[in-house]
PDB file of C-alpha atoms in Angstrom:
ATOM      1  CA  UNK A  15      24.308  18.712  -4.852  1.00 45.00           C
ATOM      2  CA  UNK A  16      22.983  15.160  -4.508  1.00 41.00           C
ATOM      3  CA  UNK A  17      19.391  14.857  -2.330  1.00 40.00           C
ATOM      4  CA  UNK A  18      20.559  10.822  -2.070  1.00 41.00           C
ATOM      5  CA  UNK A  19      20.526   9.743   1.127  1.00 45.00           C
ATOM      6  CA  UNK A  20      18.291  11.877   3.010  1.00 45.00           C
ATOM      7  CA  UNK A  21      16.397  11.834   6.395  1.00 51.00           C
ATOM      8  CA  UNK A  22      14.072   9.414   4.397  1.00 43.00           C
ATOM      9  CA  UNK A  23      17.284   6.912   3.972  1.00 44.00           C
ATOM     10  CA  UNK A  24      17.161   3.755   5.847  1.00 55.00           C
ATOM     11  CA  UNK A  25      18.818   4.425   9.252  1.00 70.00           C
ATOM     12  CA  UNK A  26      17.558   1.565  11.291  1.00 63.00           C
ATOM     13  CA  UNK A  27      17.412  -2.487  10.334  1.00 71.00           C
ATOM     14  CA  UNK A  28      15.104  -5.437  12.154  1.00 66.00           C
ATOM     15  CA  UNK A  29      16.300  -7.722  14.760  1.00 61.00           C
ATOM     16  CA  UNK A  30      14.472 -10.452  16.297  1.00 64.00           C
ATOM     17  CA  UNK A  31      14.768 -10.630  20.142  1.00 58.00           C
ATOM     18  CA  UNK A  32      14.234 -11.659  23.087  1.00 60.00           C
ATOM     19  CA  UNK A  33      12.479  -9.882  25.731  1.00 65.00           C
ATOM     20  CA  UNK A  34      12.938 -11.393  29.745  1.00 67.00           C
ATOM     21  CA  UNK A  35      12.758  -9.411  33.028  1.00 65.00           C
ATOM     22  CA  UNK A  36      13.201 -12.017  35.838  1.00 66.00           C
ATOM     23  CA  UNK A  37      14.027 -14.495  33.384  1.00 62.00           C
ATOM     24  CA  UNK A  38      13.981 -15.140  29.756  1.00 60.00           C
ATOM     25  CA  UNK A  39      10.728 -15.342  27.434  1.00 62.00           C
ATOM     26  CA  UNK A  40      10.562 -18.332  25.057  1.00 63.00           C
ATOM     27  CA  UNK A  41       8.686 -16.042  22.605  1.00 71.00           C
ATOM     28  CA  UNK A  42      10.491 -13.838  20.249  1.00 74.00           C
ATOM     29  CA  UNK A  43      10.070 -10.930  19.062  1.00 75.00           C
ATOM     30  CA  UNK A  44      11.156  -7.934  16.487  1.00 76.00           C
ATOM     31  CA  UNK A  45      13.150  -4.898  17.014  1.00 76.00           C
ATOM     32  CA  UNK A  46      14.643  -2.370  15.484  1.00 86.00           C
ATOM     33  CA  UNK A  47      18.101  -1.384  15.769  1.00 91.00           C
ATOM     34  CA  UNK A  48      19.828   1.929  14.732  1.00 91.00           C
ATOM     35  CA  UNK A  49      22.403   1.558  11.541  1.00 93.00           C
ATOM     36  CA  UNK A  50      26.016   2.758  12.294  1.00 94.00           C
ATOM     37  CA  UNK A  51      28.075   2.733   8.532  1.00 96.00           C
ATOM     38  CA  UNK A  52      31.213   4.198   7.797  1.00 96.00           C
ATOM     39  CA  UNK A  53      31.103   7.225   6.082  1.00 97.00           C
ATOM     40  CA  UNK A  54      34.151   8.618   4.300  1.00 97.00           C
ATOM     41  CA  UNK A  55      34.806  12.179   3.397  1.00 97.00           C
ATOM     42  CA  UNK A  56      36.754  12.735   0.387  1.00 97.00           C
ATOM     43  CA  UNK A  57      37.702  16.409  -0.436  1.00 97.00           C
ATOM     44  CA  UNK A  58      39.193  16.868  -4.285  1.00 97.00           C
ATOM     45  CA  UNK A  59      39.566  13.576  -4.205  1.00 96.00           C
ATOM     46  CA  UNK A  60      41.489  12.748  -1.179  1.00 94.00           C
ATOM     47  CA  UNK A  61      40.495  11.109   1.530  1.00 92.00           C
ATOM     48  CA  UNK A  62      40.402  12.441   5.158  1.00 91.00           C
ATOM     49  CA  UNK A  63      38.265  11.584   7.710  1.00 91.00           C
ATOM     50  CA  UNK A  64      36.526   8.027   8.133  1.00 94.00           C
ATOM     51  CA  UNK A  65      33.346   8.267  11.023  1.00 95.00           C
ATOM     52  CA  UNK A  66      30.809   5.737  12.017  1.00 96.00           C
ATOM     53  CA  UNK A  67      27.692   7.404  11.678  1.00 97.00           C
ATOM     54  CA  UNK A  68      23.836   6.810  10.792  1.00 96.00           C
ATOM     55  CA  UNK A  69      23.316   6.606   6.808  1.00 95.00           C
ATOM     56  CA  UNK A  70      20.521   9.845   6.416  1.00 95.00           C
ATOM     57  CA  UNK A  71      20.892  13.650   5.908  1.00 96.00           C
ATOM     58  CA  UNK A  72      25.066  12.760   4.816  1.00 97.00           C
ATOM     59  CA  UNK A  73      24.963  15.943   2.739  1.00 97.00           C
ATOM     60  CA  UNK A  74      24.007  17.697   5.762  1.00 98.00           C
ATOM     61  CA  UNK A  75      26.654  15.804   7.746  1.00 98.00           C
ATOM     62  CA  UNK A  76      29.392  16.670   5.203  1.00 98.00           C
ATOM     63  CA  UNK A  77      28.555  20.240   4.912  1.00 98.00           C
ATOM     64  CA  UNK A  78      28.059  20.678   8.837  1.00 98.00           C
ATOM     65  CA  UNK A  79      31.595  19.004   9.645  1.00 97.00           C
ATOM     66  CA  UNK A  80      33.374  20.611   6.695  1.00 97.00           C
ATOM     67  CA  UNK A  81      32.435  24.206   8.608  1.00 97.00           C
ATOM     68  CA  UNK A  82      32.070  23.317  11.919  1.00 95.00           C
ATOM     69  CA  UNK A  83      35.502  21.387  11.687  1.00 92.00           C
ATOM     70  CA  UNK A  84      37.157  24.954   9.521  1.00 93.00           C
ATOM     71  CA  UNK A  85      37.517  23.535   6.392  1.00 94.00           C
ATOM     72  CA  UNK A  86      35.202  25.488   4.945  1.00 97.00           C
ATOM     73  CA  UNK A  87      34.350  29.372   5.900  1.00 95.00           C
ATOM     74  CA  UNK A  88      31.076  28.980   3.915  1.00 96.00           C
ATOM     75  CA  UNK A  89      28.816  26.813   1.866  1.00 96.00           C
ATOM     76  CA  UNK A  90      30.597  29.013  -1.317  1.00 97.00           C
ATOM     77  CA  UNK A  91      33.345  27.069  -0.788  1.00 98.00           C
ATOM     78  CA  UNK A  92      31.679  23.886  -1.471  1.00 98.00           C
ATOM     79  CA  UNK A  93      31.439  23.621  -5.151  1.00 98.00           C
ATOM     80  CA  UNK A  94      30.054  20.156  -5.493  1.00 98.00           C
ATOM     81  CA  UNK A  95      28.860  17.055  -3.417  1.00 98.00           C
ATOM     82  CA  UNK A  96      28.185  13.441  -4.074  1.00 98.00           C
ATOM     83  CA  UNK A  97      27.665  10.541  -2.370  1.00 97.00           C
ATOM     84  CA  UNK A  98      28.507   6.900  -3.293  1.00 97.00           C
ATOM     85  CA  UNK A  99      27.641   3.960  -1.649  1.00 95.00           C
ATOM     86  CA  UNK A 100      29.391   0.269  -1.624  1.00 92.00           C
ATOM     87  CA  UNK A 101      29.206  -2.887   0.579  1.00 91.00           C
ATOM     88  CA  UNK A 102      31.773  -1.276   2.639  1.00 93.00           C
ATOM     89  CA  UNK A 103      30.101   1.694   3.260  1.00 96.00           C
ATOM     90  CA  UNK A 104      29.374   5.271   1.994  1.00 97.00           C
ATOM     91  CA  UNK A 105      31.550   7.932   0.499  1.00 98.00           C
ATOM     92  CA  UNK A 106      30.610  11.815   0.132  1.00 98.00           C
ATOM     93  CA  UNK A 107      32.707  13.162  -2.454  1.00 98.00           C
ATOM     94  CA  UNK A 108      33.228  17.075  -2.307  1.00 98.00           C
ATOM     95  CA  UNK A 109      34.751  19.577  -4.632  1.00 98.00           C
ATOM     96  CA  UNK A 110      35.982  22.669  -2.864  1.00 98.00           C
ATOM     97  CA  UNK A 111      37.959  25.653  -3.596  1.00 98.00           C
ATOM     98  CA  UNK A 112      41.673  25.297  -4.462  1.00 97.00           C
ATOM     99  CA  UNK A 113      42.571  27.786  -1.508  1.00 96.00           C
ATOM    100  CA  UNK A 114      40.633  25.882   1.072  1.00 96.00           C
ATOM    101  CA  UNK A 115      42.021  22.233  -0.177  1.00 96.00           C
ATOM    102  CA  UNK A 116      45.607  23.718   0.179  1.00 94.00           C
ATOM    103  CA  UNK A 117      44.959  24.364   3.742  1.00 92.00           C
ATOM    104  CA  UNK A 118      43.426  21.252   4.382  1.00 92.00           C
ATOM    105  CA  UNK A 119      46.404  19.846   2.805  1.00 89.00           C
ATOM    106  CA  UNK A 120      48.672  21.908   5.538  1.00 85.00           C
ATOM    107  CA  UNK A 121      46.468  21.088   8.463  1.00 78.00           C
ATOM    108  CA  UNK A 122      48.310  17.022   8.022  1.00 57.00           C
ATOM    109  CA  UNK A 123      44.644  15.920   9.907  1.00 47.00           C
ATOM    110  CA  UNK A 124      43.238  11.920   9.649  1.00 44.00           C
ATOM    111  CA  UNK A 125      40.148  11.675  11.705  1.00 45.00           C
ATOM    112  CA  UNK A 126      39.267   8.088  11.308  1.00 41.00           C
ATOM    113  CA  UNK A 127      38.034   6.556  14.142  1.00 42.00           C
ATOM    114  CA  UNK A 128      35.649   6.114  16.555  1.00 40.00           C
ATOM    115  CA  UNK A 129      32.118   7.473  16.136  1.00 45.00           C
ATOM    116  CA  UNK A 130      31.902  11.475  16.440  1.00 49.00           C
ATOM    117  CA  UNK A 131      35.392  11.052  17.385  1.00 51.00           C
ATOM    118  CA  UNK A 132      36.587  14.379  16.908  1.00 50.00           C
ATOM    119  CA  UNK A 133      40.026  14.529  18.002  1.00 51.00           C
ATOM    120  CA  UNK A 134      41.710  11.193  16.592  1.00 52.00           C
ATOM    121  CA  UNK A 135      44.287  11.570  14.517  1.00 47.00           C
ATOM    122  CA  UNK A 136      45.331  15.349  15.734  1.00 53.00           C
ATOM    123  CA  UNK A 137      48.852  15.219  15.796  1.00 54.00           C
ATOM    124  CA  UNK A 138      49.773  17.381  18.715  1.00 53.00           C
ATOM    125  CA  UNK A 139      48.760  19.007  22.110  1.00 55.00           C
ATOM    126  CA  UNK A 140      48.977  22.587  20.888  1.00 56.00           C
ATOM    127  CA  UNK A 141      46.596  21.452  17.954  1.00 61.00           C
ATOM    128  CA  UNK A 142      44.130  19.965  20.463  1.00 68.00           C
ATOM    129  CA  UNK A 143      42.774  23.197  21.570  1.00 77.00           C
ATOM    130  CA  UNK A 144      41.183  25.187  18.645  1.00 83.00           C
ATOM    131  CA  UNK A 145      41.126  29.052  18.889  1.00 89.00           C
ATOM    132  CA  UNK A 146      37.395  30.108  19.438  1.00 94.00           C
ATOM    133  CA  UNK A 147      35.405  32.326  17.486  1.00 95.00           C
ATOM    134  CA  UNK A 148      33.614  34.380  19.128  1.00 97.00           C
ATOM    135  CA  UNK A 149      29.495  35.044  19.180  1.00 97.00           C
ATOM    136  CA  UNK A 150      26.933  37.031  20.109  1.00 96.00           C
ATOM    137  CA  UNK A 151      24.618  35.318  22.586  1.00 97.00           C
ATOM    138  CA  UNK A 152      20.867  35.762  22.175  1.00 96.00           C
ATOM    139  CA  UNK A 153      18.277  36.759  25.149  1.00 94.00           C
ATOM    140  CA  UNK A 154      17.007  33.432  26.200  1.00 95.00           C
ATOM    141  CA  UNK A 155      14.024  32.861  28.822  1.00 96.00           C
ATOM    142  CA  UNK A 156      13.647  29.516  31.077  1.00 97.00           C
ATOM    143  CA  UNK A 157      10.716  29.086  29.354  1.00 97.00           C
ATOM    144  CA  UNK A 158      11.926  28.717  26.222  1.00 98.00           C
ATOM    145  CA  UNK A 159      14.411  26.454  27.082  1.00 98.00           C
ATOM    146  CA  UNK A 160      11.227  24.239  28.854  1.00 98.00           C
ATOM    147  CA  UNK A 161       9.236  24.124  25.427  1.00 98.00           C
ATOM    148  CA  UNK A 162      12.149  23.062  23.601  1.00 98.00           C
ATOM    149  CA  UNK A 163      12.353  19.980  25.960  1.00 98.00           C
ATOM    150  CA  UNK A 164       8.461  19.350  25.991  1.00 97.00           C
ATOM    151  CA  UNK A 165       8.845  19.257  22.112  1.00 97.00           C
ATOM    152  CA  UNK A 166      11.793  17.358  21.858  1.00 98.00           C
ATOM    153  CA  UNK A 167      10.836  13.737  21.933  1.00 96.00           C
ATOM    154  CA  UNK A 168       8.249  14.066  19.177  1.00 97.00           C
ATOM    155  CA  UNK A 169      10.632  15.309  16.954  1.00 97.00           C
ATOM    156  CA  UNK A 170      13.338  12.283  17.238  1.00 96.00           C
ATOM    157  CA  UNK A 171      11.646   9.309  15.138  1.00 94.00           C
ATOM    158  CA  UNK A 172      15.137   7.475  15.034  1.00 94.00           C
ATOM    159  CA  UNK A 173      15.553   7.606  19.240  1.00 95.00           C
ATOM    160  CA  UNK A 174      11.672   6.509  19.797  1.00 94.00           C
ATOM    161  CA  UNK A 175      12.231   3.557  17.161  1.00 92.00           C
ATOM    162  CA  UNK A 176      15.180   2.322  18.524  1.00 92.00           C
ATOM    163  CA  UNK A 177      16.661   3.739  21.552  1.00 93.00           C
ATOM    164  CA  UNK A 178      20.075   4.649  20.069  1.00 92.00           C
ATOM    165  CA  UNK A 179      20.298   7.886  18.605  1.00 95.00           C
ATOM    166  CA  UNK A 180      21.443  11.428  19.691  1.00 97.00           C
ATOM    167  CA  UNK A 181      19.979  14.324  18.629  1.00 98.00           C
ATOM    168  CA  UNK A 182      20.281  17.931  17.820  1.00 98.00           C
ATOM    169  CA  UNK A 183      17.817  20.256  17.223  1.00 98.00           C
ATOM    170  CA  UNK A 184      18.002  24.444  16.373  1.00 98.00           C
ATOM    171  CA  UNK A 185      15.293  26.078  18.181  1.00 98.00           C
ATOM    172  CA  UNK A 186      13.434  29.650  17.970  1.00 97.00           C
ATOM    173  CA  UNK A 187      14.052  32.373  20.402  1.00 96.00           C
ATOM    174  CA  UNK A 188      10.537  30.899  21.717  1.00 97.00           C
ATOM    175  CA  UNK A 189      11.920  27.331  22.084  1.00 98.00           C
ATOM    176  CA  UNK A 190       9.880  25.953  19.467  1.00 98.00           C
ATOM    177  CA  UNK A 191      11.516  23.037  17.091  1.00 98.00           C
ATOM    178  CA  UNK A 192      12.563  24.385  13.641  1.00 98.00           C
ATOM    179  CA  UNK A 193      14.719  21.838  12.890  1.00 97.00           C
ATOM    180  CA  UNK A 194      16.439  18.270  14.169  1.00 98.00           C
ATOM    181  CA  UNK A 195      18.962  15.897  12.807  1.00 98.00           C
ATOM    182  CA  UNK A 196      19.976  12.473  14.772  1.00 97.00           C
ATOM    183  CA  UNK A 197      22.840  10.428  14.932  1.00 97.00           C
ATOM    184  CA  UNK A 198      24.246   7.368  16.533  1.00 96.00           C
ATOM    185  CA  UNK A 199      26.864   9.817  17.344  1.00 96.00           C
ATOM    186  CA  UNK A 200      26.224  13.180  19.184  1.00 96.00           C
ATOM    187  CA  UNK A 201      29.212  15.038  16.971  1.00 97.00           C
ATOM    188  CA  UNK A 202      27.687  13.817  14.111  1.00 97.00           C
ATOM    189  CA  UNK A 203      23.846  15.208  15.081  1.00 98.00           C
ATOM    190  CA  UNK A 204      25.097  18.199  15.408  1.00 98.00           C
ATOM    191  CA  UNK A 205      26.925  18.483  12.407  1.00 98.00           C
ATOM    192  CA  UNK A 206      23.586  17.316  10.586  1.00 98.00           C
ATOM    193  CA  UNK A 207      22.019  20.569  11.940  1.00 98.00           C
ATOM    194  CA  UNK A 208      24.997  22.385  11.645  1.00 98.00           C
ATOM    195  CA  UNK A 209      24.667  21.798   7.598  1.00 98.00           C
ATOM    196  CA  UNK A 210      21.286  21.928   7.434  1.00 98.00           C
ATOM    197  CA  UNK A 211      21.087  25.087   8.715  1.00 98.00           C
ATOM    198  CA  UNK A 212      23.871  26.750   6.211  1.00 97.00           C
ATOM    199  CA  UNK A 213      22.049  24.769   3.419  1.00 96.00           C
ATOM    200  CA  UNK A 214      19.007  27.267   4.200  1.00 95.00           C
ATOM    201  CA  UNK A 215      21.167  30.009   5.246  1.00 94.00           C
ATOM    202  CA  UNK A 216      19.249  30.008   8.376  1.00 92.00           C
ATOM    203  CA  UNK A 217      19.366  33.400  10.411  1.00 92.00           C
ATOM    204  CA  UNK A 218      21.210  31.972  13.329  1.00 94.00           C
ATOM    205  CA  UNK A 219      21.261  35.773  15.371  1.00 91.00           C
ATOM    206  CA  UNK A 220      18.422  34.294  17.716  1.00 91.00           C
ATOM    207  CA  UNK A 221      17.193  31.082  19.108  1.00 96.00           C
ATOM    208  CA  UNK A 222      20.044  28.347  20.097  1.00 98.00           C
ATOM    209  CA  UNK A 223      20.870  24.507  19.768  1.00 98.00           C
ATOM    210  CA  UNK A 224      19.635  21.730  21.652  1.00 98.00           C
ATOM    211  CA  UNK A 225      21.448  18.499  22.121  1.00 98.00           C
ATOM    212  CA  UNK A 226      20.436  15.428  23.779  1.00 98.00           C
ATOM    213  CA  UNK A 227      24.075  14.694  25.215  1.00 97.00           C
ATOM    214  CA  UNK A 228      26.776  16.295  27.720  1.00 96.00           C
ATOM    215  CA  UNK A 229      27.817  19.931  26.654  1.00 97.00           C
ATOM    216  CA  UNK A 230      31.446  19.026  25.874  1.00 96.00           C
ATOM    217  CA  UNK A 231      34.157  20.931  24.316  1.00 95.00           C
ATOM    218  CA  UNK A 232      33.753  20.169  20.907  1.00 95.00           C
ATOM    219  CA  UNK A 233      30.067  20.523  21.231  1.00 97.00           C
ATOM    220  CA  UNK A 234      30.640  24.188  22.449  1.00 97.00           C
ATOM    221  CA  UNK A 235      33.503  24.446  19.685  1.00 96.00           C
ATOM    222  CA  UNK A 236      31.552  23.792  16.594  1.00 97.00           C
ATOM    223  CA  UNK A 237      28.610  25.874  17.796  1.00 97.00           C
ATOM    224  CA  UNK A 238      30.831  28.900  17.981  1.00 97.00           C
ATOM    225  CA  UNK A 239      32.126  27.886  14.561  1.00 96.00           C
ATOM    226  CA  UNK A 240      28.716  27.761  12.728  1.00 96.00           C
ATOM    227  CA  UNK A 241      28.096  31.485  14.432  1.00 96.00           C
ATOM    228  CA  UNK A 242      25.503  29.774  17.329  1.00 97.00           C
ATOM    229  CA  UNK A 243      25.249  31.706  19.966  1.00 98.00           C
ATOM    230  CA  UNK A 244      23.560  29.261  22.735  1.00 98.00           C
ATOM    231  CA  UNK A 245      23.876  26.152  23.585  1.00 98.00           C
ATOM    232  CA  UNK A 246      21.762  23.602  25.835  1.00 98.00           C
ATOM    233  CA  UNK A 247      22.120  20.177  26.746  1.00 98.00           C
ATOM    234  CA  UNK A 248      20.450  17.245  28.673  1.00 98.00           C
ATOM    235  CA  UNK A 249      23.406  16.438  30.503  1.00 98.00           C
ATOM    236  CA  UNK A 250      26.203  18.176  32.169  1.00 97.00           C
ATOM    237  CA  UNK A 251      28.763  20.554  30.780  1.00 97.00           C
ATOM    238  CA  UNK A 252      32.117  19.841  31.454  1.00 97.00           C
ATOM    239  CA  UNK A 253      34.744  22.099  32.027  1.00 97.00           C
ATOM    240  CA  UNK A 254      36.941  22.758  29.473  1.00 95.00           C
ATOM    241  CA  UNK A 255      33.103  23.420  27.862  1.00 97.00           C
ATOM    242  CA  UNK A 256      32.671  26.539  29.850  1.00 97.00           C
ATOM    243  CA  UNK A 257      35.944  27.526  29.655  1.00 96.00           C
ATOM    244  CA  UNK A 258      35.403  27.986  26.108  1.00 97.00           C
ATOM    245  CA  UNK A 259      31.951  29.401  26.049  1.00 97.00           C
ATOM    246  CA  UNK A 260      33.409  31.930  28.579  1.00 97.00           C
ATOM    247  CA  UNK A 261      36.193  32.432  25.619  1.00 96.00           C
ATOM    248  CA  UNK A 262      33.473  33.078  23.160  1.00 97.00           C
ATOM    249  CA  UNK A 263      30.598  34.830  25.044  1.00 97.00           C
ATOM    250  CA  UNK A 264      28.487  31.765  24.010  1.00 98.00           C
ATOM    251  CA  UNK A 265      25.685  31.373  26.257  1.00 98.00           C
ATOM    252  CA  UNK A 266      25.520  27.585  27.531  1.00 98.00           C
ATOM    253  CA  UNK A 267      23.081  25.596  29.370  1.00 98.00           C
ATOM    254  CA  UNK A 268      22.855  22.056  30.842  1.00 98.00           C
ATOM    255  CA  UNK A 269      21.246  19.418  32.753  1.00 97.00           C
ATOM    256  CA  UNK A 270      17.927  20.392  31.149  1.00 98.00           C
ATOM    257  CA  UNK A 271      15.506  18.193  32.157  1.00 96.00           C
ATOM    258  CA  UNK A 272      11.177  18.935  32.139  1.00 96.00           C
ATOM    259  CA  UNK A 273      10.729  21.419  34.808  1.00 96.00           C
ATOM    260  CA  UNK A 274      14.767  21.821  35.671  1.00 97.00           C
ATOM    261  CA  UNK A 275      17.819  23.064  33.993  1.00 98.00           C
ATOM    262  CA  UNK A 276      21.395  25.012  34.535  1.00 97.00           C
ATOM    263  CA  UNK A 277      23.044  28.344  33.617  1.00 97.00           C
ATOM    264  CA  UNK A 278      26.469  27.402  33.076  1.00 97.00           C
ATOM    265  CA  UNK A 279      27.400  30.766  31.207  1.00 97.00           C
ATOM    266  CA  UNK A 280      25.326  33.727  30.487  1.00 96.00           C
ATOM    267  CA  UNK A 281      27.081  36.820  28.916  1.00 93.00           C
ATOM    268  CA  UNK A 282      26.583  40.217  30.623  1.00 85.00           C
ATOM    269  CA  UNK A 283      25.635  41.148  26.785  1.00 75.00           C
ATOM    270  CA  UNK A 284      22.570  38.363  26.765  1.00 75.00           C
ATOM    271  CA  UNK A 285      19.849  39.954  28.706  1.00 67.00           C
ATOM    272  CA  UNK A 286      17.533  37.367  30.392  1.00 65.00           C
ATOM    273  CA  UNK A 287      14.350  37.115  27.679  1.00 62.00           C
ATOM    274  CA  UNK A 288      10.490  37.101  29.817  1.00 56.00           C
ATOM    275  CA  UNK A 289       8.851  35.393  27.766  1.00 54.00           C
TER     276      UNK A 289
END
């Protein structure tokens, strides 16, 4: 697989500005603004999904949407991967196996739109709702969840630079920071990790995902899909979201803020953790 493009890639571009509070300043200054490309995904040669998203770690992007989206089962099925850029934007070319491209075939999907957008282009109510997999939920402390959040912000270079990027982090059953991806969009951060971590088939039995958005219900979904157990997020859950960690026995968290945060769903299964 191509290492083009990685979290080294230029993801943010210069701006001059103005700064005012009461009024405007006549001096200007420079600031730095958070690329947003299109990125196509092309399996066997055909295209399918077109997302705005922030030009690094695009193998990790592919791979992460191409499982957490069911295209693939596993990073087996993902033969080859390449990525191509033009004026236009970027394309990530990948070769998968015959019986998965037949299925994608079937599935009749076109996701271009918006960014992270995960449900443009689906064709019907009934497909709207995925079935669930279901997971194990780890034991998970409060304090754990509180060092993830004290560690967070020195781990998002893209967000302190310019102000405009998600991120999504996988964190041990202690809460510290193994590994974060960012985004303009919040899907697509999470899909970063999501393929990072099956790049380094990452033992994903303990520790859990934080994500520096709402806890919606395609946040929950593809969680459950890449086998993660527990889920936490800045800002609120929504419904439909516990509904379906509820489905899954995922164990999902919100509002989690220094010093605060919420239980939305703990399974009987996931004993509270002490430490």
């Amino acid at each position: 697989m191509s290492t083009h493009h990685t979290r080294d890639a230029v993801a943010r571009q210069p701006v001059e500005v103005r700064r005012g509070a009461n009024g405007w300043y006549n001096d200007t200054q420079e600031d730095l603004l958070a690329l947003e490309r299109p990125v196509a995904l092309v399996y066997n040669g055909i295209s399918h999904a077109v997302m705005m998203a922030s030009p690094a770690d695009l193998e990790d992007f592919a791979l992460g949407f191409s499982l957490s989206e069911g295209i693939l089962a596993s990073t087996d099925e993902c033969y080859d991967l390449e990525i191509h850029e033009a004026p236009q934007g970027l394309t990530v070319h990948l070769t998968i196996a015959s019986q998965r491209m037949a299925e994608l075939k079937q599935r009749r999907r076109s996701l271009t739109g918006r960014t992270g957008c995960g449900l443009c282009g689906t064709e019907a109510l009934e497909q709207a709702i995925r079935p669930i997999p279901h997971v194990m939920a780890p034991p998970l402390s409060d304090a754990a969840i509180q060092r993830s959040l004290q560690e967070l912000s020195a781990h998002q270079p893209l967000q302190a630079a310019t102000g405009a990027s998600h991120g999504a982090a996988w964190c041990d059953a202690w809460g510290n920071i193994k590994q974060l991806r960012e985004d303009v969009g919040r899907h697509n951060a999470l899909d970063k990790l999501i393929g990072a971590l099956a790049r380094e088939a990452s033992p994903l039995g303990e520790g859990f995902a934080l994500v520096t958005s709402r806890a919606s219900y395609e946040m929950v979904h593809k969680c459950a899909s890449a086998g993660i157990g527990a889920l936490v997020a800045v800002s609120a859950a929504t419904a439909l979201a516990v509904e379906q960690a509820q489905a899954s026995g995922l164990l999902l968290a919100g509002f989690a803020r220094p010093g605060r945060h919420l239980i939305y769903h703990r399974p009987a299964t996931a004993a509270m953790a002490t430490a």
